[in-house]
Coordinates of C-alpha atoms and ligand atoms in Angstrom, one line a residue:
X1141 CA 10.4 35.8 -32.7
X1142 CA 11.1 32.2 -31.9
X1143 CA 9.9 29.7 -34.6
X1144 CA 7.7 27.8 -31.3
X1145 CA 6.1 31.2 -30.6
X1146 CA 4.7 31.5 -34.2
X1147 CA 3.4 27.9 -34.2
X1148 CA 1.8 28.4 -30.7
X1149 CA -0.1 31.5 -32.2
X1150 CA -2.0 29.3 -34.5
X1151 CA -5.6 28.0 -33.8
X1152 CA -4.9 24.7 -35.3
X1153 CA -1.7 22.7 -35.5
X1154 CA -0.4 20.8 -38.8
X1155 CA 1.5 17.7 -38.5
X1156 CA 4.6 19.4 -39.3
X1157 CA 4.0 22.1 -36.5
X1158 CA 3.5 19.2 -34.2
X1159 CA 6.8 17.6 -34.9
X1160 CA 8.7 20.9 -34.7
X1161 CA 7.1 21.3 -31.3
X1162 CA 7.9 17.7 -30.2
X1163 CA 11.5 18.0 -31.2
X1164 CA 12.0 21.6 -29.6
X1165 CA 15.0 22.3 -27.0
X1166 CA 16.0 24.6 -24.8
X1167 CA 14.4 28.0 -24.7
X1168 CA 11.7 26.7 -27.3
X1169 CA 10.9 23.7 -25.1
X1170 CA 10.4 25.8 -22.1
X1171 CA 8.0 28.3 -24.3
X1172 CA 5.8 25.4 -24.7
X1173 CA 5.7 24.5 -21.1
X1174 CA 4.9 28.0 -20.0
X1175 CA 2.1 28.2 -22.5
X1176 CA 0.7 24.7 -21.6
X1177 CA 0.8 25.9 -17.9
X1178 CA -1.2 28.8 -18.6
X1179 CA -3.7 27.0 -20.9
X1180 CA -4.2 24.8 -17.8
X1181 CA -4.8 27.3 -15.6
X1182 CA -7.1 29.4 -17.7
X1183 CA -9.2 26.6 -18.5
X1184 CA -9.1 23.6 -16.1
X1185 CA -7.8 25.8 -13.0
X1186 CA -5.7 24.3 -10.2
X1187 CA -7.8 21.4 -9.1
X1188 CA -6.0 17.9 -9.4
X1189 CA -8.8 15.1 -9.5
X1190 CA -8.0 11.9 -7.6
X1191 CA -9.0 8.4 -9.1
X1192 CA -8.3 5.7 -6.5
X1193 CA -6.8 2.9 -8.8
X1194 CA -7.9 -0.7 -8.3
X1195 CA -5.9 -3.2 -10.1
X1196 CA -8.6 -5.9 -10.0
X1197 CA -7.0 -8.8 -11.6
X1198 CA -3.7 -9.8 -13.6
X1199 CA -5.5 -12.5 -15.5
X1200 CA -5.3 -11.6 -19.2
X1201 CA -6.1 -13.4 -22.4
X1202 CA -4.3 -11.3 -24.4
X1203 CA -0.6 -11.2 -25.4
X1204 CA 0.2 -7.4 -26.3
X1205 CA 4.0 -7.7 -27.1
X1206 CA 4.9 -4.9 -24.6
X1207 CA 3.0 -5.9 -21.4
X1208 CA 4.5 -7.9 -18.3
X1209 CA 1.1 -9.4 -17.4
X1210 CA 0.4 -10.7 -20.9
X1211 CA -1.1 -14.3 -21.0
X1212 CA 2.1 -15.8 -22.5
X1213 CA 4.2 -14.7 -19.4
X1214 CA 4.3 -17.5 -16.8
X1215 CA 6.9 -15.9 -14.5
X1216 CA 4.5 -14.6 -11.8
X1217 CA 1.4 -15.5 -9.9
X1218 CA -1.9 -14.6 -11.2
X1219 CA -4.5 -13.2 -8.7
X1220 CA -8.1 -11.5 -8.5
X1221 CA -9.0 -9.5 -5.7
X1222 CA -12.0 -10.9 -3.6
X1223 CA -15.2 -8.7 -3.4
X1224 CA -14.2 -8.1 0.4
X1225 CA -10.9 -6.7 -0.9
X1226 CA -12.5 -4.5 -3.7
X1227 CA -15.0 -3.2 -1.1
X1228 CA -12.2 -2.3 1.5
X1229 CA -10.5 -0.3 -1.4
X1230 CA -13.9 1.3 -2.4
X1231 CA -14.4 2.1 1.4
X1232 CA -10.9 3.8 1.6
X1233 CA -11.7 5.8 -1.5
X1234 CA -15.1 6.9 -0.2
X1235 CA -14.1 7.8 3.4
X1236 CA -11.3 9.8 2.2
X1237 CA -13.5 11.8 -0.1
X1238 CA -11.7 10.6 -3.3
X1239 CA -15.0 11.2 -5.5
X1240 CA -13.8 8.7 -8.2
X1241 CA -12.6 5.2 -8.8
X1242 CA -10.7 3.3 -11.5
X1243 CA -11.1 -0.3 -11.8
X1244 CA -8.6 -1.9 -14.2
X1245 CA -7.4 -5.3 -15.1
X1246 CA -6.2 -7.6 -17.4
X1247 CA -8.7 -8.5 -20.4
X1248 CA -11.2 -11.2 -20.1
X1249 CA -14.8 -11.3 -22.0
X1250 CA -16.2 -14.6 -20.6
X1251 CA -19.6 -14.6 -18.8
X1252 CA -18.4 -15.0 -15.1
X1253 CA -16.1 -12.1 -15.7
X1254 CA -18.6 -9.8 -17.3
X1255 CA -21.4 -10.6 -14.5
X1256 CA -18.6 -10.4 -11.4
X1257 CA -17.9 -6.7 -12.5
X1258 CA -21.6 -6.0 -12.9
X1259 CA -22.3 -7.4 -9.5
X1260 CA -19.4 -5.1 -8.2
X1261 CA -20.6 -2.2 -9.6
X1262 CA -24.0 -2.5 -8.4
X1263 CA -22.6 -3.0 -5.0
X1264 CA -20.3 0.0 -4.9
X1265 CA -23.3 2.1 -6.5
X1266 CA -25.8 0.6 -3.3
X1267 CA -23.1 1.2 -0.7
X1268 CA -21.8 4.8 -1.8
X1269 CA -25.4 5.9 -2.7
X1270 CA -23.9 6.9 -6.4
X1271 CA -21.5 9.2 -4.8
X1272 CA -18.4 7.7 -6.2
X1273 CA -17.9 8.0 -9.9
X1274 CA -16.5 4.7 -11.6
X1275 CA -14.2 4.3 -14.4
X1276 CA -13.3 1.0 -16.0
X1277 CA -10.2 0.2 -17.9
X1278 CA -10.9 -3.6 -18.7
X1279 CA -10.2 -3.7 -22.4
X1280 CA -12.3 -4.3 -25.3
X1281 CA -15.7 -5.9 -24.7
X1282 CA -19.0 -6.5 -26.8
X1283 CA -21.3 -3.7 -27.0
X1284 CA -23.7 -5.7 -24.7
X1285 CA -21.1 -5.8 -22.0
X1286 CA -20.2 -2.1 -22.4
X1287 CA -23.9 -1.3 -21.9
X1288 CA -24.6 -3.7 -18.9
X1289 CA -21.7 -2.0 -16.9
X1290 CA -22.8 1.5 -18.0
X1291 CA -26.4 0.6 -16.6
X1292 CA -24.7 -0.8 -13.5
X1293 CA -23.0 2.4 -12.6
X1294 CA -19.9 3.0 -14.7
X1295 CA -19.5 6.3 -16.2
X1296 CA -16.1 6.4 -17.8
X1297 CA -13.9 4.1 -19.7
X1298 CA -10.4 3.9 -20.5
X1299 CA -8.9 2.3 -23.4
X1300 CA -5.8 3.3 -25.0
X1301 CA -5.5 3.0 -28.5
X1302 CA -1.8 2.3 -27.6
X1303 CA -0.5 3.7 -31.0
X1304 CA -2.5 5.4 -33.8
X1305 CA -0.5 4.1 -36.5
X1306 CA -2.2 0.6 -37.6
X1307 CA 1.1 -0.5 -39.1
X1308 CA 3.0 0.1 -35.9
X1309 CA -0.1 -1.3 -34.0
X1310 CA 0.6 -4.8 -35.8
X1311 CA 4.2 -4.6 -35.0
X1312 CA 3.5 -4.6 -31.4
X1313 CA 0.6 -7.1 -31.0
X1314 CA 0.1 -10.7 -32.3
X1315 CA -1.3 -10.9 -35.7
X1316 CA -4.9 -12.3 -35.1
X1317 CA -8.5 -11.1 -34.6
X1318 CA -8.0 -10.6 -30.8
X1319 CA -5.4 -7.9 -31.4
X1320 CA -6.8 -5.8 -34.3
X1321 CA -6.7 -2.1 -34.7
X1322 CA -9.8 -1.7 -36.4
X1323 CA -11.6 -3.6 -33.7
X1324 CA -9.8 -1.3 -30.9
X1325 CA -10.9 1.7 -33.0
X1326 CA -14.5 0.3 -33.1
X1327 CA -14.5 -0.5 -29.2
X1328 CA -13.8 3.2 -28.8
X1329 CA -16.5 4.4 -30.9
X1330 CA -19.1 1.9 -29.3
X1331 CA -18.2 3.4 -25.8
X1332 CA -18.9 6.8 -27.1
X1333 CA -22.1 5.4 -28.4
X1334 CA -23.2 4.0 -25.2
X1335 CA -22.6 7.1 -23.1
X1336 CA -19.4 6.8 -21.5
X1337 CA -17.0 9.4 -21.0
X1338 CA -14.2 8.2 -23.3
X1339 CA -10.4 8.2 -22.5
X1340 CA -7.7 6.8 -24.7
X1341 CA -4.1 7.1 -24.9
X1342 CA -0.6 5.7 -26.0
X1343 CA 2.6 4.8 -24.9
X1344 CA 5.7 7.0 -25.7
X1345 CA 9.1 6.0 -26.9
X1346 CA 8.2 2.3 -28.1
X1347 CA 10.4 0.4 -30.5
X1348 CA 9.9 1.4 -34.2
X1349 CA 8.1 4.6 -32.9
X1350 CA 9.0 7.8 -34.7
X1351 CA 8.0 11.8 -34.0
X1352 CA 5.8 11.4 -37.0
X1353 CA 3.8 8.6 -35.2
X1354 CA 3.4 10.7 -32.0
X1355 CA 2.5 13.8 -34.3
X1356 CA -0.3 11.5 -35.5
X1357 CA -1.3 10.4 -31.9
X1358 CA -2.0 14.1 -31.2
X1359 CA -4.1 14.4 -34.3
X1360 CA -5.9 11.3 -33.5
X1361 CA -6.9 12.5 -30.1
X1362 CA -8.1 15.7 -31.5
X1363 CA -10.2 14.0 -34.2
X1364 CA -11.7 11.7 -32.2
X1365 CA -12.4 14.4 -29.9
X1366 CA -11.4 12.5 -26.6
X1367 CA -12.7 13.6 -23.2
X1368 CA -9.7 12.1 -21.4
X1369 CA -6.0 11.0 -22.3
X1370 CA -3.9 9.0 -20.1
X1371 CA -0.5 8.5 -21.9
X1372 CA 3.0 7.8 -20.5
X1373 CA 6.6 6.4 -21.3
X1374 CA 6.8 2.7 -22.5
X1375 CA 9.0 1.0 -20.1
X1376 CA 10.5 -2.4 -21.1
X1377 CA 10.0 -5.6 -19.3
X1378 CA 12.1 -8.6 -19.5
X1379 CA 9.6 -11.2 -19.8
X1380 CA 8.1 -9.7 -23.0
X1381 CA 8.7 -10.2 -26.6
X1382 CA 9.7 -6.5 -27.0
X1383 CA 12.6 -6.7 -24.6
X1384 CA 15.0 -7.8 -27.6
X1385 CA 14.7 -4.4 -29.1
X1386 CA 15.6 -2.7 -25.9
X1387 CA 19.0 -1.3 -27.4
X1388 CA 17.2 0.3 -30.0
X1389 CA 15.1 2.6 -27.1
X1390 CA 15.5 6.2 -26.6
X1391 CA 17.2 6.7 -23.1
X1392 CA 14.5 6.6 -20.3
X1393 CA 15.4 10.1 -19.6
X1394 CA 14.4 11.3 -23.3
X1395 CA 11.1 9.2 -23.2
X1396 CA 10.1 10.9 -20.2
X1397 CA 10.8 14.3 -21.8
X1398 CA 8.9 13.2 -24.7
X1399 CA 5.9 12.3 -22.6
X1400 CA 6.3 15.8 -20.9
X1401 CA 5.9 17.3 -24.3
X1402 CA 3.2 15.3 -25.4
X1403 CA 1.2 16.2 -22.5
X1404 CA 2.0 20.0 -22.7
X1405 CA 1.2 20.0 -26.5
X1406 CA -2.0 18.1 -25.9
X1407 CA -3.2 20.5 -23.2
X1408 CA -2.6 23.4 -25.7
X1409 CA -4.7 21.5 -28.4
X1410 CA -7.4 20.3 -26.2
X1411 CA -7.9 23.0 -23.4
X1412 CA -10.5 21.4 -21.6
X1413 CA -9.8 17.5 -21.4
X1414 CA -8.8 15.7 -18.5
X1415 CA -5.2 14.6 -18.8
X1416 CA -3.6 12.0 -16.4
X1417 CA -0.1 12.2 -14.7
X1418 CA 0.4 8.4 -15.0
X1419 CA 2.7 6.1 -12.9
X1420 CA 5.0 5.2 -15.7
X1421 CA 6.3 8.9 -15.4
X1422 CA 6.9 8.3 -11.8
X1423 CA 8.5 5.2 -12.7
X1424 CA 11.3 7.1 -14.7
X1425 CA 11.4 10.3 -12.4
X1426 CA 10.3 10.2 -8.7
X1427 CA 8.8 13.5 -9.4
X1428 CA 7.4 12.6 -12.5
X1429 CA 3.8 13.0 -11.9
X1430 CA 4.3 16.4 -10.3
X1431 CA 6.2 17.6 -13.6
X1432 CA 3.4 16.2 -15.6
X1433 CA 1.0 18.3 -13.4
X1434 CA 3.1 21.4 -14.0
X1435 CA 2.9 21.4 -17.8
X1436 CA -0.8 20.4 -18.3
X1437 CA -2.2 16.9 -16.6
X1438 CA -4.9 17.5 -14.0
X1439 CA -5.5 13.8 -12.8
X1440 CA -3.9 11.4 -10.6
X1441 CA -4.4 8.0 -10.0
X1442 CA -3.3 6.8 -6.3
X1443 CA -3.1 3.1 -6.1
X1444 CA -5.7 1.3 -3.8
X1445 CA -4.6 -2.1 -4.6
X1446 CA -3.8 -4.4 -1.6
X1447 CA 0.0 -4.3 -1.2
X1448 CA 0.5 -8.2 -1.4
X1449 CA -0.8 -8.2 -5.0
X1450 CA 1.1 -5.3 -6.5
X1451 CA 4.5 -7.4 -7.0
X1452 CA 1.9 -9.4 -9.5
X1453 CA 0.6 -6.3 -11.5
X1454 CA 4.0 -5.6 -13.1
X1455 CA 3.3 -4.2 -16.5
X1456 CA 6.7 -3.0 -16.6
X1457 CA 9.8 -2.9 -14.8
X1458 CA 10.7 -0.8 -11.6
X1459 CA 7.2 0.1 -11.1
X1460 CA 6.8 2.6 -7.9
X1461 CA 4.9 2.4 -4.6
X1462 CA 4.8 -1.5 -4.9
X1463 CA 5.2 -1.5 -0.8
X1464 CA 3.4 1.7 0.3
X1465 CA -0.1 1.2 1.8
X1466 CA -2.7 3.8 0.4
X1467 CA -2.4 6.1 3.3
X1468 CA 1.3 6.6 3.0
X1469 CA 0.9 6.9 -0.9
X1470 CA -2.1 9.9 -0.3
X1471 CA 0.4 11.6 2.2
X1472 CA 3.2 12.0 0.3
X1473 CA 1.2 12.8 -2.9
X1474 CA -0.6 15.5 -1.1
X1475 CA 2.5 17.4 -0.2
X1476 CA 4.2 16.7 -3.5
X1477 CA 0.7 18.0 -5.4
X1478 CA 0.8 21.5 -3.1
X1479 CA 4.5 21.8 -4.2
X1480 CA 3.4 21.6 -7.9
X1481 CA 1.1 24.5 -7.3
X1482 CA -2.0 22.6 -7.5
X1483 CA -4.8 21.5 -5.0
X1484 CA -6.6 17.9 -4.7
X1485 CA -10.3 18.4 -5.3
X1486 CA -11.5 16.4 -2.8
X1487 CA -15.2 14.8 -3.1
X1488 CA -15.5 16.1 -6.7
X1489 CA -16.1 13.6 -9.5
X1490 CA -14.0 15.7 -11.6
X1491 CA -15.7 15.1 -14.8
X1492 CA -13.9 16.3 -18.0
X1493 CA -15.3 19.8 -18.8
X1494 CA -14.7 18.8 -22.4
X1495 CA -17.5 16.0 -22.0
X1496 CA -19.9 18.4 -20.1
X1497 CA -19.2 20.9 -23.2
X1498 CA -19.5 18.4 -25.8
X1499 CA -22.7 16.9 -24.6
X1500 CA -24.3 20.0 -23.7
X1501 CA -23.8 21.6 -27.1
X1502 CA -26.1 19.1 -28.8
Ligands
LIG1064 N1 -6.1 -4.7 -20.3 C1 -6.6 -3.4 -20.4 C2 -6.1 -3.0 -21.6 O1 -5.1 -3.1 -22.2 O2 -6.9 -1.9 -22.1 C3 -6.1 -2.6 -19.3 C4 -5.1 -2.7 -18.6 S1 -3.5 -2.4 -19.4 C5 -2.2 -3.2 -18.2 C6 -3.4 -0.9 -19.0 C7 -2.2 -0.1 -20.2 O3 -0.9 -0.5 -19.6 C8 -2.3 -0.4 -21.4 O4 -3.3 0.1 -21.9 C9 -1.0 -0.1 -21.8 O5 -0.8 1.2 -22.4 C10 0.0 0.0 -20.6 N2 1.1 -0.7 -20.8 C11 1.3 -2.2 -21.0 N3 2.4 -2.4 -20.8 C12 3.4 -1.3 -20.8 C13 4.6 -1.1 -20.6 N4 5.4 -1.8 -20.9 N5 5.1 0.3 -20.6 C14 4.2 1.2 -20.5 N6 2.9 1.0 -20.6 C15 2.5 -0.3 -20.5
LIG1065 FE1 -3.6 -7.7 -21.5 FE2 -3.9 -4.9 -21.5 FE3 -1.6 -6.1 -20.9 FE4 -2.5 -6.4 -23.4 S1 -2.2 -4.5 -22.1 S2 -1.8 -8.0 -22.4 S3 -4.7 -6.7 -22.8 S4 -3.3 -6.2 -19.5

């Protein structure tokens, strides 16, 4: 029997097991993918949930060393969608039966921004009669802000831990209170206390990151008992401090393959959570999201940001679909999802089963 088969028979993986799985190749790698595919079919089925993605604004007060829209980058134009533009995207998602939306942006904590988001949430709730579920991805905020947004209608929150190793976290962020690992962890705990379905995630293939770090990331997801995970390859951006380490990186194809393995192993470990097939996967491989679906992912975020702003939300290089209208994106996605053997669950919120199971157990 292959060593991988022996590991996959266990109920709980040790860190050594995870490292072995992450390093698998050839037949062993394929065995992992077959197991994760079967696990997905059994526990979450063939449904893929759409989350219409609105990249609301690229203003950001932070300076993460990896991100193209960091405050220190002056090489592009900053924007914020008007209320009308947000509502047009909402209307598109609602009339196309998406069931769910994600509002993402750079991090800002000032009063005007907090109230603006609160107002938009209330408006969306009112206009869609609460039928559209809303996920926020707006970074670290005060507990009061998380509460206000929750009460105004947001249900889920995505906040990637980025890397679960605090030493590595320090190398990827400026050394100040605004970029602090413990604060980020605390924010995740606060979100859960407030009542959100909490999603987190990591980047894969970062400078200085090891297989041991990635195994720890998987253990972090399990120990935090997350409801959703969005993770994908790190992709360099020329106007960021991390770009100087580009020669030390794994080739893009290897980062992509590691990301597929991370998704597959996580599906086997956490059978009923939601896992996103991220845009960064598609950046490296045109079929990247479909490949992610085939090994365990079950969520896709079609971009609904008005095309004129997309060039200015470049977190990394070669981001795809920069010139595609939402409707074109939707048509090509539908075909590709069917080819991957899944169906789009139109009109469903697509809450994480894990969240439901976790909260009804109490
Ligand atoms: N500002 C919020 C935050 O940081 O949580 C939300 C928006 S931020 C742009 C969303 C995610 O983009 C981050 O959590 C990070 O993992 C990802 N990201 C940023 N730069 C990236 C890069 N160069 N490659 C891959 N992902 C990147
Ligand atoms: Fe800002 Fe988020 Fe980019 Fe960090 S990752 S610079 S918080 S947008």
